[in-house]
Coordinates of C-alpha atoms (C1' of nucleotides) in Angstrom, one line a residue:
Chain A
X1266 CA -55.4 27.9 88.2
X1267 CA -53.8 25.9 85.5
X1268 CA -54.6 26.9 81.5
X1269 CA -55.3 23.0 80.7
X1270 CA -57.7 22.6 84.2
X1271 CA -59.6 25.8 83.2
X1272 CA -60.1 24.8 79.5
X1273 CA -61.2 21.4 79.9
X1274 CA -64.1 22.4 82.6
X1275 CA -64.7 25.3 80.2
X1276 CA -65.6 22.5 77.4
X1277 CA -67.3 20.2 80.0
X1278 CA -69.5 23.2 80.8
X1279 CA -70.2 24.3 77.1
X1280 CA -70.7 20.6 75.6
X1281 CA -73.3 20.0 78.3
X1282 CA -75.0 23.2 78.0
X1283 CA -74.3 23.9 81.7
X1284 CA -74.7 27.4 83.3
X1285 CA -70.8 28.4 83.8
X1286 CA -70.1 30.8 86.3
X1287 CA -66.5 31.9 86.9
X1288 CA -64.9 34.4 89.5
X1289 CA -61.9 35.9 89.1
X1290 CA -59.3 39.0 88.2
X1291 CA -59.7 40.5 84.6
X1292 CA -60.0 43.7 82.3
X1293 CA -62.0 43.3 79.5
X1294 CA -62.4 44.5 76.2
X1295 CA -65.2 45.1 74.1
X1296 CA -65.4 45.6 70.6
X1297 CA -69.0 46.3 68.7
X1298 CA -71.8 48.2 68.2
X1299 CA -69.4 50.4 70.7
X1300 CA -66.1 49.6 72.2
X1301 CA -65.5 50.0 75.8
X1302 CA -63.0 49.1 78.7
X1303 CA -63.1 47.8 81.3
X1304 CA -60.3 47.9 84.1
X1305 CA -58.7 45.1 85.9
X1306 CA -61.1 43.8 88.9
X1307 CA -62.4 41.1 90.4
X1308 CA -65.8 40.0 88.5
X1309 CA -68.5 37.7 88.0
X1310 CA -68.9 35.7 84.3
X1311 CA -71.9 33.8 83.6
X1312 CA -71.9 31.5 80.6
X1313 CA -75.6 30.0 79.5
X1314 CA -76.5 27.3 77.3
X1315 CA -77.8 29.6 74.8
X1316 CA -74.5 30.6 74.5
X1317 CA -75.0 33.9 76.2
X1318 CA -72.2 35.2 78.2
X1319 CA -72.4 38.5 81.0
X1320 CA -69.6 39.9 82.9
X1321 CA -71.1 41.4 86.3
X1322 CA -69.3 43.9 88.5
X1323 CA -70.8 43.7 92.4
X1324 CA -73.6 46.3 92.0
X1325 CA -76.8 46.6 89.7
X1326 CA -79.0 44.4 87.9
X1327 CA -77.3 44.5 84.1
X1328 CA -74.4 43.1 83.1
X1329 CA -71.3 45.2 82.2
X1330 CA -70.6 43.3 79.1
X1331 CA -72.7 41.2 77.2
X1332 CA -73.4 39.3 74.2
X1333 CA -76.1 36.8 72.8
X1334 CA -75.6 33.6 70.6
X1335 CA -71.5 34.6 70.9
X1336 CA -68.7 31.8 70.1
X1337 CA -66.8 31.1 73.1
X1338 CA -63.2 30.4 73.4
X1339 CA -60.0 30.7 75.7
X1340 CA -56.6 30.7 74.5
X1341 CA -53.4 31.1 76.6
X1342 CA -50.9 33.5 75.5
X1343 CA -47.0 33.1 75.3
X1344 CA -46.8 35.3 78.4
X1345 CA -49.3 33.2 80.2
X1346 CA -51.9 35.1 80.2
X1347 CA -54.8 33.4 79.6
X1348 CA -58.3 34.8 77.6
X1349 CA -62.0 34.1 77.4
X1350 CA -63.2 35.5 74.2
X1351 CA -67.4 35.6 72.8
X1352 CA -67.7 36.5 69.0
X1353 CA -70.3 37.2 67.4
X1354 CA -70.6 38.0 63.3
X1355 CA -74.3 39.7 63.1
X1356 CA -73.6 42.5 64.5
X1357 CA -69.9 42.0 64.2
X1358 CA -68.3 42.4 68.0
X1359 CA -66.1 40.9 70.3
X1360 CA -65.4 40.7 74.1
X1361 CA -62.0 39.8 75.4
X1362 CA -61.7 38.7 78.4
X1363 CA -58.0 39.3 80.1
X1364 CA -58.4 37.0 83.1
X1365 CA -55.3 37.5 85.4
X1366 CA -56.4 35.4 88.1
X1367 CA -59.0 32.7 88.6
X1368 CA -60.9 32.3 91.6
X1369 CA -63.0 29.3 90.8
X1370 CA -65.2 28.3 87.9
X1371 CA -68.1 26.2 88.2
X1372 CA -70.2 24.2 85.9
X1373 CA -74.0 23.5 87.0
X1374 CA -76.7 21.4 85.1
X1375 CA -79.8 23.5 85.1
X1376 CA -82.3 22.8 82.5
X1377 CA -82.9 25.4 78.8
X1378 CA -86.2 26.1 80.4
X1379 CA -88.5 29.1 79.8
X1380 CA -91.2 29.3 81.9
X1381 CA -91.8 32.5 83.3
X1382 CA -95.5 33.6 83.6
X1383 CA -96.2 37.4 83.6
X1384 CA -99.6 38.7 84.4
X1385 CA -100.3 42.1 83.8
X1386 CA -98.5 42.6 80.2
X1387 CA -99.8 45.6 78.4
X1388 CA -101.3 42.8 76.0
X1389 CA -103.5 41.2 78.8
X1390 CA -104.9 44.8 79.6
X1391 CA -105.5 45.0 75.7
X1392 CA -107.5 41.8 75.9
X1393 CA -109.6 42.6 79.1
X1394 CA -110.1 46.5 77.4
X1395 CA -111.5 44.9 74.3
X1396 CA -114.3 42.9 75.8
X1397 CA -116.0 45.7 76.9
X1398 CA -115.3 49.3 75.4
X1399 CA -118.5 50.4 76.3
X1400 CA -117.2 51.7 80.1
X1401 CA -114.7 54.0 78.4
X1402 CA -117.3 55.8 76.5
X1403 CA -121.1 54.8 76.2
X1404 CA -121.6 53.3 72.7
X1405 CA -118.0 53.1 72.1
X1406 CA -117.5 49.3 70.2
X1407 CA -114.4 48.0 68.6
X1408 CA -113.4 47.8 64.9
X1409 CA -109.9 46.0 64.7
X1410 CA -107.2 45.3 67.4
X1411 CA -104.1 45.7 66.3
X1412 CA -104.7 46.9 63.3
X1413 CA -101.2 46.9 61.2
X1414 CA -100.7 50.3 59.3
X1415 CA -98.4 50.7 57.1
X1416 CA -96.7 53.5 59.0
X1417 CA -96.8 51.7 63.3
X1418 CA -99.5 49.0 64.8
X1419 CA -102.4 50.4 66.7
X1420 CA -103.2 49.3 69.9
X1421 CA -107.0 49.3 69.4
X1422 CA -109.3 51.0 66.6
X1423 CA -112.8 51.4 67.6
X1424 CA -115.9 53.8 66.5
X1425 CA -117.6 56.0 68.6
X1426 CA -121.4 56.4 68.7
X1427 CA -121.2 59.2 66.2
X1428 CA -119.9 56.8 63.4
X1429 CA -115.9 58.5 64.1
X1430 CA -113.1 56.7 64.3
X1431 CA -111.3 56.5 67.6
X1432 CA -107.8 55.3 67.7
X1433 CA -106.7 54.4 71.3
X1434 CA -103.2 53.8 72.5
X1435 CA -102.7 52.0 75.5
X1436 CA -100.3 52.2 77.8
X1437 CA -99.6 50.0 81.2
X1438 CA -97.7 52.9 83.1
X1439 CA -97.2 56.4 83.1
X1440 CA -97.7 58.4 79.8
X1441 CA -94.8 60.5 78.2
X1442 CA -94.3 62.4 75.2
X1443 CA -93.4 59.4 73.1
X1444 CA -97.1 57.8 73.8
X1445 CA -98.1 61.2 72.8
X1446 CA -96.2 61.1 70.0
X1447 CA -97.0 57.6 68.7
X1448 CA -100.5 58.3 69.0
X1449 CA -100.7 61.7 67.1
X1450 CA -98.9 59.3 64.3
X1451 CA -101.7 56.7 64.4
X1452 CA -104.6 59.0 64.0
X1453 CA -102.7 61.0 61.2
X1454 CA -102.1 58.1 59.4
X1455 CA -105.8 56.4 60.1
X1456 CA -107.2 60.1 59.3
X1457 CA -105.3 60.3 55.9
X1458 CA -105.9 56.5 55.3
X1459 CA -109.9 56.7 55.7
X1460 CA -110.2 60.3 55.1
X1461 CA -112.9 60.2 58.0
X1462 CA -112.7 62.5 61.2
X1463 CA -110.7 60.5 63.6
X1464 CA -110.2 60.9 67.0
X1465 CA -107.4 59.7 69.4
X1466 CA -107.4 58.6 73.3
X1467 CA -104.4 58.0 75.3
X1468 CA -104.9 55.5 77.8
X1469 CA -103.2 55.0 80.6
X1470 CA -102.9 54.8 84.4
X1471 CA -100.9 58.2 84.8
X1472 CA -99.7 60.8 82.5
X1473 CA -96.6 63.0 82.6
X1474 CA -97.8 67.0 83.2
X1475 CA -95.7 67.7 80.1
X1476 CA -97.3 65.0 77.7
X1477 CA -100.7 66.3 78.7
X1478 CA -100.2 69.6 77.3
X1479 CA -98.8 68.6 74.4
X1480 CA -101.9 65.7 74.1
X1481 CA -103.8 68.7 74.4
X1482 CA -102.6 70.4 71.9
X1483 CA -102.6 68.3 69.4
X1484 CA -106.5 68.1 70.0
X1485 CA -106.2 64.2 71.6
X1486 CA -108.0 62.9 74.9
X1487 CA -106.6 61.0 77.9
X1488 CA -108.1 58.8 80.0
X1489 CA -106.8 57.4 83.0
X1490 CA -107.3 53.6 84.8
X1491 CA -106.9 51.6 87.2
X1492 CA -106.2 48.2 86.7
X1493 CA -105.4 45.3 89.1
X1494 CA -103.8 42.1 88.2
X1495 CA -104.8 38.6 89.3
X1496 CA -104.7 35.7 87.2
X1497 CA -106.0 37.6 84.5
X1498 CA -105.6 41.4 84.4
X1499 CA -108.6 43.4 85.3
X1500 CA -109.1 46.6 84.5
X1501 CA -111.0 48.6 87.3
X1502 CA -112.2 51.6 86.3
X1503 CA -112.0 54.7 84.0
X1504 CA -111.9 58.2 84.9
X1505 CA -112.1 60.9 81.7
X1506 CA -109.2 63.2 82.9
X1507 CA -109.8 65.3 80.2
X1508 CA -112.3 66.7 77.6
X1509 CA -111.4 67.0 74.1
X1510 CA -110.5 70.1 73.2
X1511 CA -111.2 70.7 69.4
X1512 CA -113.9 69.9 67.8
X1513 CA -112.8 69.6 64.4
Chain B
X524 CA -78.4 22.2 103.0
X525 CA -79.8 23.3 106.8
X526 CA -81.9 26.5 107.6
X527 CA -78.8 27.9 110.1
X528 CA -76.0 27.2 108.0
X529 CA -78.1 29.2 105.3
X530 CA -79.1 31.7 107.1
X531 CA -75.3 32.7 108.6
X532 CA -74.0 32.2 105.2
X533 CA -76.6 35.0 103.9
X534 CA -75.8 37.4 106.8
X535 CA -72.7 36.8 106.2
X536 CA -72.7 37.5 102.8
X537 CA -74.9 40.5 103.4
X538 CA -73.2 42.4 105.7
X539 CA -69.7 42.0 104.2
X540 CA -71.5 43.4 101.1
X541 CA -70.4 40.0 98.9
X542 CA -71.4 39.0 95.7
X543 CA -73.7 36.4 96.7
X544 CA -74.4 33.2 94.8
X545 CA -77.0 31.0 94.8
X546 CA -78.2 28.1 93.4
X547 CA -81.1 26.0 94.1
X548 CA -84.2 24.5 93.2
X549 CA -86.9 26.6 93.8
X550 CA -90.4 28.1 92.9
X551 CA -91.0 32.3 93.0
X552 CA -93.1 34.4 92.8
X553 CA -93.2 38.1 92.1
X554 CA -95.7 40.7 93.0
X555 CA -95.2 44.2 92.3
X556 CA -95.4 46.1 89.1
X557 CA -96.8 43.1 87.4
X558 CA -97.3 39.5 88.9
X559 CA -95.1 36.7 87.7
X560 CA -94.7 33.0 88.6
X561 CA -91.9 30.8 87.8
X562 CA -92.3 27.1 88.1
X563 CA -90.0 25.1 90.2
X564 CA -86.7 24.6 88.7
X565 CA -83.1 24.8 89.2
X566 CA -81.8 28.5 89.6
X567 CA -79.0 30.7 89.6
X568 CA -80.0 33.7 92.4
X569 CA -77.2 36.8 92.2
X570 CA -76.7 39.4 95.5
X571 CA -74.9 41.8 95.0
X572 CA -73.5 44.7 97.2
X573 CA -76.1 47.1 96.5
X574 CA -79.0 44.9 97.4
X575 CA -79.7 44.0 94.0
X576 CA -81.0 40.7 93.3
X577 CA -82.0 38.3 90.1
X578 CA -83.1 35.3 89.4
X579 CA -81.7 33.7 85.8
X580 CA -82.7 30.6 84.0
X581 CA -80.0 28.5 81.9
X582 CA -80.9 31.4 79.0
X583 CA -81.0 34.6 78.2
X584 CA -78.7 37.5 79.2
X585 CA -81.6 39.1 81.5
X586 CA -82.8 37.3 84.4
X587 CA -86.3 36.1 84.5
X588 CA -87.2 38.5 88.2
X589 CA -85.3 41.1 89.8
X590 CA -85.3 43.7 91.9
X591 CA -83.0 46.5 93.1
X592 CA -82.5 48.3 96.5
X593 CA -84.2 45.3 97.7
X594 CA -84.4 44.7 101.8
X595 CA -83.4 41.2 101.7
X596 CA -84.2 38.2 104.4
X597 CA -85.0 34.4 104.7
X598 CA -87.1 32.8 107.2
X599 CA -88.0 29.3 107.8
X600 CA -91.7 28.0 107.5
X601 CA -93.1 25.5 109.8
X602 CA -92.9 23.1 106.8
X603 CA -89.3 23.3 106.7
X604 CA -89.4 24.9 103.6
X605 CA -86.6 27.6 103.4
X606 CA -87.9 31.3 101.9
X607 CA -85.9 33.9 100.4
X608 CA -87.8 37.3 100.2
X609 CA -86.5 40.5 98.2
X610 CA -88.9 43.3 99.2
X611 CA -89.3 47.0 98.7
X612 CA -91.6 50.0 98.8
X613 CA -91.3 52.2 96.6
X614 CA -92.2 50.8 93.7
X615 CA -94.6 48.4 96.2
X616 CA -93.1 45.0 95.2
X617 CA -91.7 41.5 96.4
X618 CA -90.2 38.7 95.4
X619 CA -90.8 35.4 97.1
X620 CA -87.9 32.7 96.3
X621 CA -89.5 29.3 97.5
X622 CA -86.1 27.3 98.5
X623 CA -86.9 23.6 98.1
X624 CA -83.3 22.7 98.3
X625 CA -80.1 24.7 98.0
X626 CA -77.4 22.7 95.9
X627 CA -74.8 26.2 96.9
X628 CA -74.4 29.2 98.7
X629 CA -71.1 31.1 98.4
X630 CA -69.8 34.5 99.0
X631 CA -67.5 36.2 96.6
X632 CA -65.8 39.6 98.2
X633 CA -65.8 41.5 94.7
X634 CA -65.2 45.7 94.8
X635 CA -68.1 47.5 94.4
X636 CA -66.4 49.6 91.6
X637 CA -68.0 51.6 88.6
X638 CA -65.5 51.9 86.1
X639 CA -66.8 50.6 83.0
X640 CA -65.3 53.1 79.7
X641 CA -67.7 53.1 77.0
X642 CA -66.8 54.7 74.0
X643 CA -69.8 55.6 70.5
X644 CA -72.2 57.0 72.8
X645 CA -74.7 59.4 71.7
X646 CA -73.1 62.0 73.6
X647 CA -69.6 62.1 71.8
X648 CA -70.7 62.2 68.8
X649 CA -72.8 64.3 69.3
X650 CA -69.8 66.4 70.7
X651 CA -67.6 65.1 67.2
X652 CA -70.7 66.7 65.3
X653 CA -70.8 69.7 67.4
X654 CA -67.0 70.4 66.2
X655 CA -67.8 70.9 62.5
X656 CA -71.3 71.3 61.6
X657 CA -70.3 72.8 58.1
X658 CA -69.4 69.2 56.9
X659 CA -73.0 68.6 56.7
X660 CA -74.2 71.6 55.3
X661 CA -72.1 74.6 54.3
X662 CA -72.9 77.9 56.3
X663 CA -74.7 75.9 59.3
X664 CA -73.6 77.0 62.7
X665 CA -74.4 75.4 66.0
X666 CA -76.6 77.8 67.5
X667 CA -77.3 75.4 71.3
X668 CA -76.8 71.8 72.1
X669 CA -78.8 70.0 74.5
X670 CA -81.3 72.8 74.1
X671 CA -84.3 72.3 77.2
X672 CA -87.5 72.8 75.8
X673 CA -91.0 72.9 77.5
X674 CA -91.4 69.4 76.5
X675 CA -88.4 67.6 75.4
X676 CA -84.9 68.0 74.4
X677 CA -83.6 68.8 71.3
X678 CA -80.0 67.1 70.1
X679 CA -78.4 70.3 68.6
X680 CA -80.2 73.7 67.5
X681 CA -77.7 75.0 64.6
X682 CA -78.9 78.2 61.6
X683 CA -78.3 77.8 58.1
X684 CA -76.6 80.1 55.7
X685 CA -80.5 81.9 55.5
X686 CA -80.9 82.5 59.2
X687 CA -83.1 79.4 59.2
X688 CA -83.3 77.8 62.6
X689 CA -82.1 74.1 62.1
X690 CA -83.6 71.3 64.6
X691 CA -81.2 68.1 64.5
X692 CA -81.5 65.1 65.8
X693 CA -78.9 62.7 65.7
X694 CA -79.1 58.9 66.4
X695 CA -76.4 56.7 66.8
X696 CA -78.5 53.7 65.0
X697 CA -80.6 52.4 62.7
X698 CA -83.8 55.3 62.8
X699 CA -87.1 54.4 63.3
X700 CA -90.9 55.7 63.3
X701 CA -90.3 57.4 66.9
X702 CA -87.2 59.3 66.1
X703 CA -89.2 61.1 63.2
X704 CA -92.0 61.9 65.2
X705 CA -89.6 62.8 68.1
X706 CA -87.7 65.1 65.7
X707 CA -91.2 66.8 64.4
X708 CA -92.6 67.0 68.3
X709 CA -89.2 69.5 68.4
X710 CA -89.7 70.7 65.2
X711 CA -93.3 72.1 66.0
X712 CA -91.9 73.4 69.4
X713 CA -89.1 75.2 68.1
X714 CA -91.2 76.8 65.1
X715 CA -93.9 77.7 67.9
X716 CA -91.9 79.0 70.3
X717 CA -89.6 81.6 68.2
X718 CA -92.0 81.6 65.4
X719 CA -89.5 81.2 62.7
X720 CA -89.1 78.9 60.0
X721 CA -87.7 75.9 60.9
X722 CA -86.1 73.3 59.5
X723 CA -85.3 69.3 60.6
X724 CA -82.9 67.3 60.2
X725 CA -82.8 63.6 61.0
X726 CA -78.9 62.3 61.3
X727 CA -78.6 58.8 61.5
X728 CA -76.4 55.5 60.3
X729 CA -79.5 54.1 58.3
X730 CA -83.1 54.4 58.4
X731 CA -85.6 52.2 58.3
X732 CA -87.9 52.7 54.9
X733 CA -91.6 54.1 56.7
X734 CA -89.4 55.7 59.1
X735 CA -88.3 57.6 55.9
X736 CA -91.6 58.3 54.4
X737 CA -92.9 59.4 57.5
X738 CA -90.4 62.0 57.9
X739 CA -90.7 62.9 53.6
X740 CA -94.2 63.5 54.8
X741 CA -93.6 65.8 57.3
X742 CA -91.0 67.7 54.8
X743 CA -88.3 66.9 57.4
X744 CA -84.5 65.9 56.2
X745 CA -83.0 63.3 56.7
X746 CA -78.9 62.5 56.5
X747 CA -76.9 59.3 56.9
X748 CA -73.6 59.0 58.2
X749 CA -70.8 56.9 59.1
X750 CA -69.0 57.1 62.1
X751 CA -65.5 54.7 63.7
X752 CA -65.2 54.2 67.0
X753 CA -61.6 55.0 68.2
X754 CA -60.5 56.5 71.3
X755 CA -62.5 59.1 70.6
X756 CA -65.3 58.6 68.4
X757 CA -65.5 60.0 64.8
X758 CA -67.7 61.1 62.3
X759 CA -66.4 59.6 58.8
X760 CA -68.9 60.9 56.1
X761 CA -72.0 62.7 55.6
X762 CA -74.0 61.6 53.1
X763 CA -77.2 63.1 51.9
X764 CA -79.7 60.4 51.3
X765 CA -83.0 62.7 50.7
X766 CA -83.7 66.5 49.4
X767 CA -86.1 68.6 51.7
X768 CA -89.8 68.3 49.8
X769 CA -91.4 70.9 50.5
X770 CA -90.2 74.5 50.8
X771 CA -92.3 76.5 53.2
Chain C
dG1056 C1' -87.8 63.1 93.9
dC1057 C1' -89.7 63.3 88.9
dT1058 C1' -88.6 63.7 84.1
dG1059 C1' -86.5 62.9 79.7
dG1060 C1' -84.2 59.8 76.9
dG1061 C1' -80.3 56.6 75.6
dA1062 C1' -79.0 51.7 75.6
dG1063 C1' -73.7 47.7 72.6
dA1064 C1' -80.8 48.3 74.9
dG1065 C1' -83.0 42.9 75.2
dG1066 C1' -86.5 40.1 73.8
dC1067 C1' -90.9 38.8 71.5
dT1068 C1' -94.1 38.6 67.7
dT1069 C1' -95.6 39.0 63.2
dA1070 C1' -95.2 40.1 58.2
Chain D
dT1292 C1' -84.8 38.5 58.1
dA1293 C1' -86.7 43.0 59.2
dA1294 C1' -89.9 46.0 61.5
dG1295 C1' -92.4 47.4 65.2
dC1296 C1' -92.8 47.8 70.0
dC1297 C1' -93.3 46.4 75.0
dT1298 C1' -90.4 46.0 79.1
dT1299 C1' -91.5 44.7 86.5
dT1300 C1' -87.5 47.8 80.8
dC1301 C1' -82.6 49.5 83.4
dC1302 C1' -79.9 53.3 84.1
dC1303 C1' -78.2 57.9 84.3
dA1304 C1' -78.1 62.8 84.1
dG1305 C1' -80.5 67.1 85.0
dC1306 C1' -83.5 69.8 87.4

DNA sequence: GCTGGGAGAGGCTTA
DNA sequence: TAAGCCTTTCCCAGC
């Protein structure tokens, strides 16, 4: 394909905001955050309106290279090679694009639109947890929802039937150590803010043997749920997996 | 664009393990891990060879629903409304693609190759550090990398010039809350297990301000560094942006 | 297969 | 703009 040909449906495609999508022969280059190589091959390049670009190879879901909000140009080179090149100034990178051959680019008129709609978003569980905290714990009632420390966010701050604080960190799937983690954070930091006893539950649908023990350790509880998403996520039940250790 | 022609073009496309790409007007629905509906629109829809499959909107690097190892197939409804299904089992999940009219189908034979070179990984520098710890503290010795624990992994285990054990951490960008409290899970294991003093550093490019008083708090230590990305990648300067608090 | 953890994470929301 | 954090995270390496 012929430099000028390429270039003008390149412009076309970015002046009208089209989604460009171009085949063909090319090693790439990427300078950035990292720097990385990629050998000659045959690949996929989608250019969006927002002025995000991808280069795909023929297997998994993400990109190879990518870049966001990047400055698009093409250039042809004395030796006739011609180059697709995104920059980018915050963070500083680059990709080059060395494109050897050109199968076929295409320009198609889809519309900037963003309309996904997700049920079952860890904030939807929030919402359907805080309407009743009573089936957690009998006499268990809410005090703040996302409460903004100084120190992390907590999921839900609520007070027990005892007058203690409970700090409870929610979680969608499986529990790891980093939910242990982040929660053992929140009730220090709750525990040194109020200088009351506080207590912490991990809540979530499954948790990790590992991140048990450590929960454990650290004196926390976990719950587990079930939850099953319609139009708005419901949360099923609650089984107490585990009895609090230390009564401190 | 008719049901047969379609159909063949897909079979085609599948069994030759293409790249295959789509794009239509259409309406889909997902079902799976969470439930998602997108509106009907004009889409791009990516096969690839390893039965991966996305849907992307005119934005946005990621696409809006996707699926890998899917078992692909279309079917026509007694409507004459054209389906595109992406199915799997384990996690339980589908994606419906409604197909109210498809503007293209085409098959791209593209390798299914894996050859991207990424260089300013984690790992090598972490290899770069493991070279020279003395650089960024006199008399430290690596002691393990990668060290297994019960729960977790520590970065590199080194010993100061006292026989203290050292627990370091190193991060390739800006630090946050979870790599303290990441660091002080290992710190606490480490400490436990061998029952020695231990010390832990946090090695990072920058860190974010409560990230830092979180880890002061915890009398952990925390370095900055540079680092330039060449063929290999390597570690410029140490620079020591905070003195250890307390001395246990 | 599960688990741990990085990623050029991306992307969204709020301070 | 930065921080915090969820994600149908994806993806890979190790066990």
């Amino acid at each position: 394909m012929k430099f000028e040909d390429f270039k003008s449906k390149l412009q076309s495609g970015l002046n009208n905001q089209d989604l460009i999508i171009i085949i063909g022969e090319c090693y790439v280059e990427y300078i950035g955050r990292a720097t990385s190589k990629l050998p000659r091959g045959k690949r996929l390049i989608i250019i969006k309106a927002d002025k995000s670009i991808s280069i795909h190879e023929n297997r998994l879901v993400r990109p190879t290279n990518y870049m966001m909000d990047s400055l698009i140009s093409c250039q042809l080179l004395e030796d006739g090679e011609i180059q697709l090149l995104a920059k980018r100034l915050k963070p500083k990178e680059s990709i080059t694009i060395h494109l050897h051959e050109i199968e076929s680019i295409t320009n198609y008129s889809l519309p900037i639109s963003n309309d996904l709609r997700l049920s079952g978003s860890e904030k939807e569980l929030n919402d359907a947890l805080m309407d009743d905290l009573s089936f957690l714990e009998e006499g268990l009632r809410p005090v703040n929802q996302q409460q903004v420390f100084r120190k992390g966010i907590c999921d839900i701050i609520a007070e027990d039937k005892n007058g203690n604080l409970v700090v409870i960190e929610l979680k969608r799937r499986k529990a790891d150590l980093s939910c242990v983690t982040q929660l053992k954070m929140y009730v220090e930091q709750v525990s040194n803010l109020k200088n009351i006893k506080t207590r912490g539950i991990l809540l979530a649908p499954e948790i990790r043997k590992s991140a048990l023990e450590l929960l454990e350790g650290y004196g926390l509880e976990y719950f587990s749920y079930d939850f099953e998403i319609k139009e708005r996520s419901e949360i099923k039940g609650i089984g107490k997996s585990q009895k609090k250790l230390f009564e401190y």
